[in-house]
Amino acid sequence: MTRADKEAWDRIAYLAEVLEWRIVARSIAGRDVQAILPAEGSAGTEWDVSDWAARWADIAAEAIEEILEHHARMEARELRGRLAMVYSRAAARVAARQPAPAEVRTDTGIDRVEQFKCEIPHAGFFLTRAYELRHPNFDGGMSPRVQREVFVATDAAIVLPYDPVRDRVLLVEQFRMGPYGRGDTRPWMLEPVAGRIDAGEDPAETARRECVEEAGVTLHALEHISSHYCTPGCSTEYFHLYLGLCDLPETTKGQGGLDSENEDIRTHILGFEAAMHLLESGEADNGPLVLSLLWLQRERARLRASA
């Protein structure tokens, strides 16, 4: 076996260990999967490979590419515990293939960027990538080679729960590493409900799920506010921002979050005027909260009239 062959087989073995392919193979022949898969011959329930490929093939390919990047730098068992993040990052990269319009900005594509190097200086729950590249300039030439680092996150769904009948909103409060790392002496923040979009999940599905998990609130309907990058100069993070119509109780404070995700969340229910005061006082000091409150201020009369 040549050295190249051995390296290829090592990578395949690493991928198999991370994904626990042997366990999957045993399960397919056993009862656990039989309880999940449709019964053979059931009308309309046969597993369709083309359906799987349409939904998962691109995400799987992106995930496998990242998994193999960690070969020789991270134990398979350690990476296995982070697969949910790997899959979510893969789904985000697939979603990015459908960009926003280019009616004012340049329509120059990513294929015009010349990439010479891409490394992963840090890989934890999140990861960073360090690039060496050059890109087209507006004068028609190319930039010099530049080194840039980017924080690689997932896409997220963010939703401000609003009760149009009682004219009140729900906010969550929790400790945040961003303010803490900046040195903010009050690193607890008021925010809309938010959460990572899992692979294969629609942003609206995430918004509804997170409202139940973080605040115990079931939404009646969603209003899309915007989809946008939050810090495009240094982060891949992409937000899908919504307002969620719901019934909010009289309770002004409550608890939420999942113990399995180490979430310690306090919920606050505020009347519309009290929520607007957060903008005036500066206590609303993160982009999603400011943007969703301003959007609510503009659309409030319409929402209340149709409630």
PDB file of C-alpha atoms in Angstrom:
ATOM      1  CA  MET A   1       0.000   0.000   0.000  1.00  0.00           C
ATOM      2  CA  THR A   2       1.396   3.369  -0.964  1.00  0.00           C
ATOM      3  CA  ARG A   3       1.647   6.255   1.486  1.00  0.00           C
ATOM      4  CA  ALA A   4      -1.167   8.041  -0.344  1.00  0.00           C
ATOM      5  CA  ASP A   5      -3.372   4.938  -0.082  1.00  0.00           C
ATOM      6  CA  LYS A   6      -2.668   4.637   3.646  1.00  0.00           C
ATOM      7  CA  GLU A   7      -3.538   8.306   4.217  1.00  0.00           C
ATOM      8  CA  ALA A   8      -6.783   7.843   2.285  1.00  0.00           C
ATOM      9  CA  TRP A   9      -7.737   4.773   4.312  1.00  0.00           C
ATOM     10  CA  ASP A  10      -6.851   6.548   7.564  1.00  0.00           C
ATOM     11  CA  ARG A  11      -9.202   9.382   6.644  1.00  0.00           C
ATOM     12  CA  ILE A  12     -11.985   6.937   5.782  1.00  0.00           C
ATOM     13  CA  ALA A  13     -11.478   5.084   9.083  1.00  0.00           C
ATOM     14  CA  TYR A  14     -11.593   8.393  10.987  1.00  0.00           C
ATOM     15  CA  LEU A  15     -14.808   9.405   9.234  1.00  0.00           C
ATOM     16  CA  ALA A  16     -16.378   6.025  10.012  1.00  0.00           C
ATOM     17  CA  GLU A  17     -15.396   6.308  13.683  1.00  0.00           C
ATOM     18  CA  VAL A  18     -16.781   9.839  14.018  1.00  0.00           C
ATOM     19  CA  LEU A  19     -20.087   8.876  12.411  1.00  0.00           C
ATOM     20  CA  GLU A  20     -20.245   5.501  14.204  1.00  0.00           C
ATOM     21  CA  TRP A  21     -21.015   3.709  10.979  1.00  0.00           C
ATOM     22  CA  ARG A  22     -20.613   0.279  12.588  1.00  0.00           C
ATOM     23  CA  ILE A  23     -23.225   1.108  15.208  1.00  0.00           C
ATOM     24  CA  VAL A  24     -25.550   2.343  12.481  1.00  0.00           C
ATOM     25  CA  ALA A  25     -24.994  -0.866  10.481  1.00  0.00           C
ATOM     26  CA  ARG A  26     -25.901  -3.000  13.503  1.00  0.00           C
ATOM     27  CA  SER A  27     -28.949  -0.896  14.261  1.00  0.00           C
ATOM     28  CA  ILE A  28     -30.293  -1.215  10.721  1.00  0.00           C
ATOM     29  CA  ALA A  29     -30.540  -4.964  11.213  1.00  0.00           C
ATOM     30  CA  GLY A  30     -32.142  -4.575  14.647  1.00  0.00           C
ATOM     31  CA  ARG A  31     -35.407  -3.473  16.131  1.00  0.00           C
ATOM     32  CA  ASP A  32     -34.539   0.087  17.120  1.00  0.00           C
ATOM     33  CA  VAL A  33     -34.465   1.301  13.528  1.00  0.00           C
ATOM     34  CA  GLN A  34     -37.476  -0.822  12.605  1.00  0.00           C
ATOM     35  CA  ALA A  35     -39.445   1.343  15.016  1.00  0.00           C
ATOM     36  CA  ILE A  36     -38.266   4.432  13.159  1.00  0.00           C
ATOM     37  CA  LEU A  37     -38.364   3.326   9.541  1.00  0.00           C
ATOM     38  CA  PRO A  38     -41.750   2.820   7.847  1.00  0.00           C
ATOM     39  CA  ALA A  39     -42.956  -0.742   7.599  1.00  0.00           C
ATOM     40  CA  GLU A  40     -42.043  -2.426   4.327  1.00  0.00           C
ATOM     41  CA  GLY A  41     -44.836  -2.300   1.800  1.00  0.00           C
ATOM     42  CA  SER A  42     -46.806   0.426   3.588  1.00  0.00           C
ATOM     43  CA  ALA A  43     -48.535   2.559   0.994  1.00  0.00           C
ATOM     44  CA  GLY A  44     -46.769   5.858   0.451  1.00  0.00           C
ATOM     45  CA  THR A  45     -44.185   5.220   3.178  1.00  0.00           C
ATOM     46  CA  GLU A  46     -41.362   3.607   1.189  1.00  0.00           C
ATOM     47  CA  TRP A  47     -38.053   5.347   1.816  1.00  0.00           C
ATOM     48  CA  ASP A  48     -37.211   7.396  -1.260  1.00  0.00           C
ATOM     49  CA  VAL A  49     -33.484   7.861  -1.881  1.00  0.00           C
ATOM     50  CA  SER A  50     -34.167  10.821  -4.158  1.00  0.00           C
ATOM     51  CA  ASP A  51     -36.075  12.585  -1.367  1.00  0.00           C
ATOM     52  CA  TRP A  52     -33.167  12.043   1.007  1.00  0.00           C
ATOM     53  CA  ALA A  53     -30.683  13.295  -1.564  1.00  0.00           C
ATOM     54  CA  ALA A  54     -32.707  16.436  -2.262  1.00  0.00           C
ATOM     55  CA  ARG A  55     -32.769  17.387   1.420  1.00  0.00           C
ATOM     56  CA  TRP A  56     -29.542  15.986   2.846  1.00  0.00           C
ATOM     57  CA  ALA A  57     -26.937  15.218   0.164  1.00  0.00           C
ATOM     58  CA  ASP A  58     -25.404  18.714   0.031  1.00  0.00           C
ATOM     59  CA  ILE A  59     -25.446  19.075   3.817  1.00  0.00           C
ATOM     60  CA  ALA A  60     -23.843  15.648   4.235  1.00  0.00           C
ATOM     61  CA  ALA A  61     -21.104  16.504   1.730  1.00  0.00           C
ATOM     62  CA  GLU A  62     -20.297  19.767   3.538  1.00  0.00           C
ATOM     63  CA  ALA A  63     -20.313  18.025   6.932  1.00  0.00           C
ATOM     64  CA  ILE A  64     -17.973  15.287   5.729  1.00  0.00           C
ATOM     65  CA  GLU A  65     -15.597  17.907   4.346  1.00  0.00           C
ATOM     66  CA  GLU A  66     -15.379  19.603   7.761  1.00  0.00           C
ATOM     67  CA  ILE A  67     -15.044  16.292   9.616  1.00  0.00           C
ATOM     68  CA  LEU A  68     -12.051  15.344   7.487  1.00  0.00           C
ATOM     69  CA  GLU A  69     -10.441  18.720   8.183  1.00  0.00           C
ATOM     70  CA  HIS A  70     -10.207  17.676  11.849  1.00  0.00           C
ATOM     71  CA  HIS A  71      -8.392  14.415  11.045  1.00  0.00           C
ATOM     72  CA  ALA A  72      -5.052  14.210  12.896  1.00  0.00           C
ATOM     73  CA  ARG A  73      -5.947  17.175  15.141  1.00  0.00           C
ATOM     74  CA  MET A  74      -8.952  15.930  17.127  1.00  0.00           C
ATOM     75  CA  GLU A  75      -9.914  12.534  18.508  1.00  0.00           C
ATOM     76  CA  ALA A  76     -12.940  11.004  16.798  1.00  0.00           C
ATOM     77  CA  ARG A  77     -14.751  10.647  20.116  1.00  0.00           C
ATOM     78  CA  GLU A  78     -14.318  14.360  20.869  1.00  0.00           C
ATOM     79  CA  LEU A  79     -15.577  15.424  17.449  1.00  0.00           C
ATOM     80  CA  ARG A  80     -18.516  13.038  17.716  1.00  0.00           C
ATOM     81  CA  GLY A  81     -19.807  15.107  20.618  1.00  0.00           C
ATOM     82  CA  ARG A  82     -19.777  18.213  18.404  1.00  0.00           C
ATOM     83  CA  LEU A  83     -21.531  16.777  15.371  1.00  0.00           C
ATOM     84  CA  ALA A  84     -24.675  18.850  15.898  1.00  0.00           C
ATOM     85  CA  MET A  85     -22.590  21.994  15.390  1.00  0.00           C
ATOM     86  CA  VAL A  86     -20.802  20.452  12.389  1.00  0.00           C
ATOM     87  CA  TYR A  87     -24.143  19.636  10.756  1.00  0.00           C
ATOM     88  CA  SER A  88     -25.560  23.094  11.507  1.00  0.00           C
ATOM     89  CA  ARG A  89     -22.493  24.809  10.022  1.00  0.00           C
ATOM     90  CA  ALA A  90     -22.827  22.565   6.971  1.00  0.00           C
ATOM     91  CA  ALA A  91     -26.489  23.514   6.588  1.00  0.00           C
ATOM     92  CA  ALA A  92     -25.552  27.195   6.836  1.00  0.00           C
ATOM     93  CA  ARG A  93     -23.001  26.836   4.038  1.00  0.00           C
ATOM     94  CA  VAL A  94     -25.610  25.161   1.857  1.00  0.00           C
ATOM     95  CA  ALA A  95     -28.142  27.909   2.631  1.00  0.00           C
ATOM     96  CA  ALA A  96     -25.559  30.546   1.667  1.00  0.00           C
ATOM     97  CA  ARG A  97     -25.690  29.264  -1.922  1.00  0.00           C
ATOM     98  CA  GLN A  98     -28.938  31.223  -2.277  1.00  0.00           C
ATOM     99  CA  PRO A  99     -27.677  34.776  -1.609  1.00  0.00           C
ATOM    100  CA  ALA A 100     -29.612  38.007  -1.273  1.00  0.00           C
ATOM    101  CA  PRO A 101     -30.235  39.993  -4.511  1.00  0.00           C
ATOM    102  CA  ALA A 102     -27.550  42.202  -6.084  1.00  0.00           C
ATOM    103  CA  GLU A 103     -29.568  45.093  -7.516  1.00  0.00           C
ATOM    104  CA  VAL A 104     -27.318  47.825  -6.064  1.00  0.00           C
ATOM    105  CA  ARG A 105     -24.171  46.005  -4.962  1.00  0.00           C
ATOM    106  CA  THR A 106     -21.771  44.229  -7.321  1.00  0.00           C
ATOM    107  CA  ASP A 107     -22.851  40.813  -8.561  1.00  0.00           C
ATOM    108  CA  THR A 108     -19.248  39.563  -8.581  1.00  0.00           C
ATOM    109  CA  GLY A 109     -19.297  35.941  -7.443  1.00  0.00           C
ATOM    110  CA  ILE A 110     -17.294  33.991  -4.901  1.00  0.00           C
ATOM    111  CA  ASP A 111     -15.593  32.158  -7.755  1.00  0.00           C
ATOM    112  CA  ARG A 112     -13.616  35.331  -8.491  1.00  0.00           C
ATOM    113  CA  VAL A 113     -11.891  35.178  -5.100  1.00  0.00           C
ATOM    114  CA  GLU A 114      -8.491  33.464  -5.233  1.00  0.00           C
ATOM    115  CA  GLN A 115      -7.885  31.433  -2.089  1.00  0.00           C
ATOM    116  CA  PHE A 116      -4.324  30.280  -1.376  1.00  0.00           C
ATOM    117  CA  LYS A 117      -4.702  28.850   2.106  1.00  0.00           C
ATOM    118  CA  CYS A 118      -7.363  27.997   4.675  1.00  0.00           C
ATOM    119  CA  GLU A 119      -6.485  26.761   8.154  1.00  0.00           C
ATOM    120  CA  ILE A 120      -8.389  26.158  11.401  1.00  0.00           C
ATOM    121  CA  PRO A 121      -6.433  27.804  14.234  1.00  0.00           C
ATOM    122  CA  HIS A 122      -9.157  27.014  16.776  1.00  0.00           C
ATOM    123  CA  ALA A 123     -11.792  24.280  16.902  1.00  0.00           C
ATOM    124  CA  GLY A 124     -14.003  24.116  19.981  1.00  0.00           C
ATOM    125  CA  PHE A 125     -17.765  24.433  20.259  1.00  0.00           C
ATOM    126  CA  PHE A 126     -17.254  27.155  17.636  1.00  0.00           C
ATOM    127  CA  LEU A 127     -14.307  27.383  15.294  1.00  0.00           C
ATOM    128  CA  THR A 128     -12.259  29.986  13.465  1.00  0.00           C
ATOM    129  CA  ARG A 129     -10.810  29.841   9.985  1.00  0.00           C
ATOM    130  CA  ALA A 130      -7.727  31.724   8.830  1.00  0.00           C
ATOM    131  CA  TYR A 131      -7.590  32.518   5.108  1.00  0.00           C
ATOM    132  CA  GLU A 132      -4.940  33.787   2.765  1.00  0.00           C
ATOM    133  CA  LEU A 133      -6.626  35.160  -0.354  1.00  0.00           C
ATOM    134  CA  ARG A 134      -7.055  37.993  -2.768  1.00  0.00           C
ATOM    135  CA  HIS A 135     -10.228  39.400  -4.286  1.00  0.00           C
ATOM    136  CA  PRO A 136     -11.316  41.615  -7.194  1.00  0.00           C
ATOM    137  CA  ASN A 137     -11.171  45.377  -6.605  1.00  0.00           C
ATOM    138  CA  PHE A 138     -13.751  47.846  -7.900  1.00  0.00           C
ATOM    139  CA  ASP A 139     -11.146  49.281 -10.308  1.00  0.00           C
ATOM    140  CA  GLY A 140     -10.963  45.957 -12.155  1.00  0.00           C
ATOM    141  CA  GLY A 141      -7.705  44.776 -10.615  1.00  0.00           C
ATOM    142  CA  MET A 142      -7.002  42.343  -7.808  1.00  0.00           C
ATOM    143  CA  SER A 143      -6.199  43.082  -4.187  1.00  0.00           C
ATOM    144  CA  PRO A 144      -2.829  42.032  -2.771  1.00  0.00           C
ATOM    145  CA  ARG A 145      -2.731  38.767  -0.832  1.00  0.00           C
ATOM    146  CA  VAL A 146      -4.365  39.380   2.533  1.00  0.00           C
ATOM    147  CA  GLN A 147      -4.726  37.268   5.656  1.00  0.00           C
ATOM    148  CA  ARG A 148      -8.145  37.299   7.259  1.00  0.00           C
ATOM    149  CA  GLU A 149      -9.707  35.355  10.114  1.00  0.00           C
ATOM    150  CA  VAL A 150     -13.402  34.617  10.492  1.00  0.00           C
ATOM    151  CA  PHE A 151     -15.477  33.308  13.383  1.00  0.00           C
ATOM    152  CA  VAL A 152     -17.499  30.382  12.007  1.00  0.00           C
ATOM    153  CA  ALA A 153     -20.920  30.156  13.627  1.00  0.00           C
ATOM    154  CA  THR A 154     -24.260  28.706  12.546  1.00  0.00           C
ATOM    155  CA  ASP A 155     -27.394  30.360  11.225  1.00  0.00           C
ATOM    156  CA  ALA A 156     -29.871  31.365  13.932  1.00  0.00           C
ATOM    157  CA  ALA A 157     -33.579  32.062  14.252  1.00  0.00           C
ATOM    158  CA  ILE A 158     -34.600  34.975  16.489  1.00  0.00           C
ATOM    159  CA  VAL A 159     -38.171  35.817  17.446  1.00  0.00           C
ATOM    160  CA  LEU A 160     -39.814  38.538  19.536  1.00  0.00           C
ATOM    161  CA  PRO A 161     -43.034  37.081  21.022  1.00  0.00           C
ATOM    162  CA  TYR A 162     -45.840  39.662  20.888  1.00  0.00           C
ATOM    163  CA  ASP A 163     -49.425  39.516  22.158  1.00  0.00           C
ATOM    164  CA  PRO A 164     -51.388  41.999  20.006  1.00  0.00           C
ATOM    165  CA  VAL A 165     -54.529  41.758  22.154  1.00  0.00           C
ATOM    166  CA  ARG A 166     -52.801  42.597  25.429  1.00  0.00           C
ATOM    167  CA  ASP A 167     -50.139  44.707  23.663  1.00  0.00           C
ATOM    168  CA  ARG A 168     -47.155  43.145  25.404  1.00  0.00           C
ATOM    169  CA  VAL A 169     -43.892  41.448  24.469  1.00  0.00           C
ATOM    170  CA  LEU A 170     -41.749  38.743  26.016  1.00  0.00           C
ATOM    171  CA  LEU A 171     -37.992  39.121  26.405  1.00  0.00           C
ATOM    172  CA  VAL A 172     -35.413  36.662  27.711  1.00  0.00           C
ATOM    173  CA  GLU A 173     -32.503  37.553  29.967  1.00  0.00           C
ATOM    174  CA  GLN A 174     -29.304  35.505  30.169  1.00  0.00           C
ATOM    175  CA  PHE A 175     -25.550  35.704  30.694  1.00  0.00           C
ATOM    176  CA  ARG A 176     -23.725  36.399  27.419  1.00  0.00           C
ATOM    177  CA  MET A 177     -20.064  35.762  26.609  1.00  0.00           C
ATOM    178  CA  GLY A 178     -19.814  38.620  24.100  1.00  0.00           C
ATOM    179  CA  PRO A 179     -20.404  41.391  26.662  1.00  0.00           C
ATOM    180  CA  TYR A 180     -18.340  39.476  29.231  1.00  0.00           C
ATOM    181  CA  GLY A 181     -15.401  39.139  26.843  1.00  0.00           C
ATOM    182  CA  ARG A 182     -15.626  42.848  26.028  1.00  0.00           C
ATOM    183  CA  GLY A 183     -15.423  43.701  29.715  1.00  0.00           C
ATOM    184  CA  ASP A 184     -19.031  44.855  30.090  1.00  0.00           C
ATOM    185  CA  THR A 185     -19.682  45.128  33.826  1.00  0.00           C
ATOM    186  CA  ARG A 186     -23.254  43.890  33.264  1.00  0.00           C
ATOM    187  CA  PRO A 187     -22.923  40.868  30.957  1.00  0.00           C
ATOM    188  CA  TRP A 188     -26.581  39.794  31.304  1.00  0.00           C
ATOM    189  CA  MET A 189     -28.676  40.863  28.326  1.00  0.00           C
ATOM    190  CA  LEU A 190     -32.322  41.357  27.431  1.00  0.00           C
ATOM    191  CA  GLU A 191     -33.000  39.763  24.048  1.00  0.00           C
ATOM    192  CA  PRO A 192     -35.677  38.196  21.886  1.00  0.00           C
ATOM    193  CA  VAL A 193     -35.884  34.401  21.966  1.00  0.00           C
ATOM    194  CA  ALA A 194     -33.096  32.898  19.835  1.00  0.00           C
ATOM    195  CA  GLY A 195     -31.547  29.592  18.884  1.00  0.00           C
ATOM    196  CA  ARG A 196     -29.344  27.713  16.474  1.00  0.00           C
ATOM    197  CA  ILE A 197     -30.965  26.366  13.309  1.00  0.00           C
ATOM    198  CA  ASP A 198     -30.349  22.621  13.299  1.00  0.00           C
ATOM    199  CA  ALA A 199     -29.437  20.872  10.067  1.00  0.00           C
ATOM    200  CA  GLY A 200     -32.553  20.090   8.034  1.00  0.00           C
ATOM    201  CA  GLU A 201     -34.653  22.543  10.023  1.00  0.00           C
ATOM    202  CA  ASP A 202     -36.473  25.521   8.532  1.00  0.00           C
ATOM    203  CA  PRO A 203     -35.766  28.869  10.292  1.00  0.00           C
ATOM    204  CA  ALA A 204     -39.459  29.254  11.120  1.00  0.00           C
ATOM    205  CA  GLU A 205     -39.478  25.781  12.712  1.00  0.00           C
ATOM    206  CA  THR A 206     -36.520  26.809  14.848  1.00  0.00           C
ATOM    207  CA  ALA A 207     -38.292  30.002  15.906  1.00  0.00           C
ATOM    208  CA  ARG A 208     -41.352  28.067  17.062  1.00  0.00           C
ATOM    209  CA  ARG A 209     -39.276  25.400  18.824  1.00  0.00           C
ATOM    210  CA  GLU A 210     -37.120  27.912  20.662  1.00  0.00           C
ATOM    211  CA  CYS A 211     -40.157  29.818  21.941  1.00  0.00           C
ATOM    212  CA  VAL A 212     -41.399  26.635  23.589  1.00  0.00           C
ATOM    213  CA  GLU A 213     -37.978  25.662  24.968  1.00  0.00           C
ATOM    214  CA  GLU A 214     -36.857  29.084  26.212  1.00  0.00           C
ATOM    215  CA  ALA A 215     -40.139  30.686  27.217  1.00  0.00           C
ATOM    216  CA  GLY A 216     -42.875  28.041  27.250  1.00  0.00           C
ATOM    217  CA  VAL A 217     -44.773  30.024  24.586  1.00  0.00           C
ATOM    218  CA  THR A 218     -46.628  28.557  21.614  1.00  0.00           C
ATOM    219  CA  LEU A 219     -46.827  30.872  18.605  1.00  0.00           C
ATOM    220  CA  HIS A 220     -49.992  31.359  16.552  1.00  0.00           C
ATOM    221  CA  ALA A 221     -48.210  32.933  13.580  1.00  0.00           C
ATOM    222  CA  LEU A 222     -44.876  34.385  12.499  1.00  0.00           C
ATOM    223  CA  GLU A 223     -44.088  37.682  10.782  1.00  0.00           C
ATOM    224  CA  HIS A 224     -40.723  37.751   9.006  1.00  0.00           C
ATOM    225  CA  ILE A 225     -38.764  40.904   9.821  1.00  0.00           C
ATOM    226  CA  SER A 226     -35.431  40.317   8.082  1.00  0.00           C
ATOM    227  CA  SER A 227     -32.654  37.867   7.263  1.00  0.00           C
ATOM    228  CA  HIS A 228     -29.188  39.337   7.663  1.00  0.00           C
ATOM    229  CA  TYR A 229     -25.564  38.950   8.657  1.00  0.00           C
ATOM    230  CA  CYS A 230     -24.966  40.339  12.125  1.00  0.00           C
ATOM    231  CA  THR A 231     -21.211  41.092  11.883  1.00  0.00           C
ATOM    232  CA  PRO A 232     -20.124  40.506   8.270  1.00  0.00           C
ATOM    233  CA  GLY A 233     -16.622  41.876   8.839  1.00  0.00           C
ATOM    234  CA  CYS A 234     -15.558  38.923  10.982  1.00  0.00           C
ATOM    235  CA  SER A 235     -18.361  36.373  11.467  1.00  0.00           C
ATOM    236  CA  THR A 236     -20.369  33.945   9.347  1.00  0.00           C
ATOM    237  CA  GLU A 237     -23.374  34.184  11.702  1.00  0.00           C
ATOM    238  CA  TYR A 238     -26.651  34.791   9.847  1.00  0.00           C
ATOM    239  CA  PHE A 239     -29.898  35.789  11.561  1.00  0.00           C
ATOM    240  CA  HIS A 240     -33.497  35.090  10.542  1.00  0.00           C
ATOM    241  CA  LEU A 241     -35.497  37.596  12.583  1.00  0.00           C
ATOM    242  CA  TYR A 242     -39.229  37.222  13.283  1.00  0.00           C
ATOM    243  CA  LEU A 243     -42.047  38.619  15.351  1.00  0.00           C
ATOM    244  CA  GLY A 244     -44.159  35.818  16.815  1.00  0.00           C
ATOM    245  CA  LEU A 245     -47.865  36.353  17.515  1.00  0.00           C
ATOM    246  CA  CYS A 246     -49.003  34.619  20.686  1.00  0.00           C
ATOM    247  CA  ASP A 247     -50.931  34.849  23.962  1.00  0.00           C
ATOM    248  CA  LEU A 248     -48.788  36.082  26.844  1.00  0.00           C
ATOM    249  CA  PRO A 249     -49.779  35.452  30.477  1.00  0.00           C
ATOM    250  CA  GLU A 250     -50.044  37.986  33.282  1.00  0.00           C
ATOM    251  CA  THR A 251     -46.816  36.773  34.897  1.00  0.00           C
ATOM    252  CA  THR A 252     -44.109  39.388  34.545  1.00  0.00           C
ATOM    253  CA  LYS A 253     -41.103  37.133  35.209  1.00  0.00           C
ATOM    254  CA  GLY A 254     -40.461  33.452  34.703  1.00  0.00           C
ATOM    255  CA  GLN A 255     -37.818  30.816  34.059  1.00  0.00           C
ATOM    256  CA  GLY A 256     -36.950  29.046  30.822  1.00  0.00           C
ATOM    257  CA  GLY A 257     -34.257  27.176  28.923  1.00  0.00           C
ATOM    258  CA  LEU A 258     -33.049  23.592  28.704  1.00  0.00           C
ATOM    259  CA  ASP A 259     -30.882  22.028  31.411  1.00  0.00           C
ATOM    260  CA  SER A 260     -29.338  19.806  28.720  1.00  0.00           C
ATOM    261  CA  GLU A 261     -27.919  22.944  27.062  1.00  0.00           C
ATOM    262  CA  ASN A 262     -26.897  24.624  30.352  1.00  0.00           C
ATOM    263  CA  GLU A 263     -29.374  27.432  29.717  1.00  0.00           C
ATOM    264  CA  ASP A 264     -30.204  29.700  32.628  1.00  0.00           C
ATOM    265  CA  ILE A 265     -32.904  32.009  31.280  1.00  0.00           C
ATOM    266  CA  ARG A 266     -35.257  34.476  32.940  1.00  0.00           C
ATOM    267  CA  THR A 267     -38.257  35.725  30.982  1.00  0.00           C
ATOM    268  CA  HIS A 268     -39.769  39.206  31.210  1.00  0.00           C
ATOM    269  CA  ILE A 269     -43.208  40.280  29.945  1.00  0.00           C
ATOM    270  CA  LEU A 270     -43.413  44.014  29.247  1.00  0.00           C
ATOM    271  CA  GLY A 271     -46.156  46.257  27.951  1.00  0.00           C
ATOM    272  CA  PHE A 272     -45.496  48.004  24.635  1.00  0.00           C
ATOM    273  CA  GLU A 273     -44.617  51.371  26.204  1.00  0.00           C
ATOM    274  CA  ALA A 274     -42.217  49.766  28.684  1.00  0.00           C
ATOM    275  CA  ALA A 275     -40.554  47.902  25.821  1.00  0.00           C
ATOM    276  CA  MET A 276     -40.171  51.139  23.830  1.00  0.00           C
ATOM    277  CA  HIS A 277     -38.575  52.748  26.879  1.00  0.00           C
ATOM    278  CA  LEU A 278     -35.744  50.226  26.561  1.00  0.00           C
ATOM    279  CA  LEU A 279     -34.827  51.930  23.276  1.00  0.00           C
ATOM    280  CA  GLU A 280     -34.856  55.364  24.889  1.00  0.00           C
ATOM    281  CA  SER A 281     -32.844  54.357  27.958  1.00  0.00           C
ATOM    282  CA  GLY A 282     -30.297  52.328  25.991  1.00  0.00           C
ATOM    283  CA  GLU A 283     -31.024  49.118  27.905  1.00  0.00           C
ATOM    284  CA  ALA A 284     -31.934  47.567  24.551  1.00  0.00           C
ATOM    285  CA  ASP A 285     -28.334  47.342  23.344  1.00  0.00           C
ATOM    286  CA  ASN A 286     -28.196  44.397  20.952  1.00  0.00           C
ATOM    287  CA  GLY A 287     -29.134  44.480  17.287  1.00  0.00           C
ATOM    288  CA  PRO A 288     -31.949  41.891  17.182  1.00  0.00           C
ATOM    289  CA  LEU A 289     -33.819  43.518  20.058  1.00  0.00           C
ATOM    290  CA  VAL A 290     -33.459  47.048  18.686  1.00  0.00           C
ATOM    291  CA  LEU A 291     -34.481  46.004  15.176  1.00  0.00           C
ATOM    292  CA  SER A 292     -37.471  43.904  16.276  1.00  0.00           C
ATOM    293  CA  LEU A 293     -38.798  46.636  18.592  1.00  0.00           C
ATOM    294  CA  LEU A 294     -38.511  49.286  15.873  1.00  0.00           C
ATOM    295  CA  TRP A 295     -40.289  46.950  13.433  1.00  0.00           C
ATOM    296  CA  LEU A 296     -43.039  46.334  15.997  1.00  0.00           C
ATOM    297  CA  GLN A 297     -43.427  50.070  16.500  1.00  0.00           C
ATOM    298  CA  ARG A 298     -44.023  50.472  12.764  1.00  0.00           C
ATOM    299  CA  GLU A 299     -46.393  47.493  12.367  1.00  0.00           C
ATOM    300  CA  ARG A 300     -48.184  47.582  15.725  1.00  0.00           C
ATOM    301  CA  ALA A 301     -51.407  49.230  14.510  1.00  0.00           C
ATOM    302  CA  ARG A 302     -51.822  46.657  11.712  1.00  0.00           C
ATOM    303  CA  LEU A 303     -51.154  43.721  14.027  1.00  0.00           C
ATOM    304  CA  ARG A 304     -53.591  44.953  16.674  1.00  0.00           C
ATOM    305  CA  ALA A 305     -56.316  45.720  14.133  1.00  0.00           C
ATOM    306  CA  SER A 306     -56.194  42.167  12.778  1.00  0.00           C
ATOM    307  CA  ALA A 307     -55.960  40.444  16.174  1.00  0.00           C
TER     308      ALA A 307
END
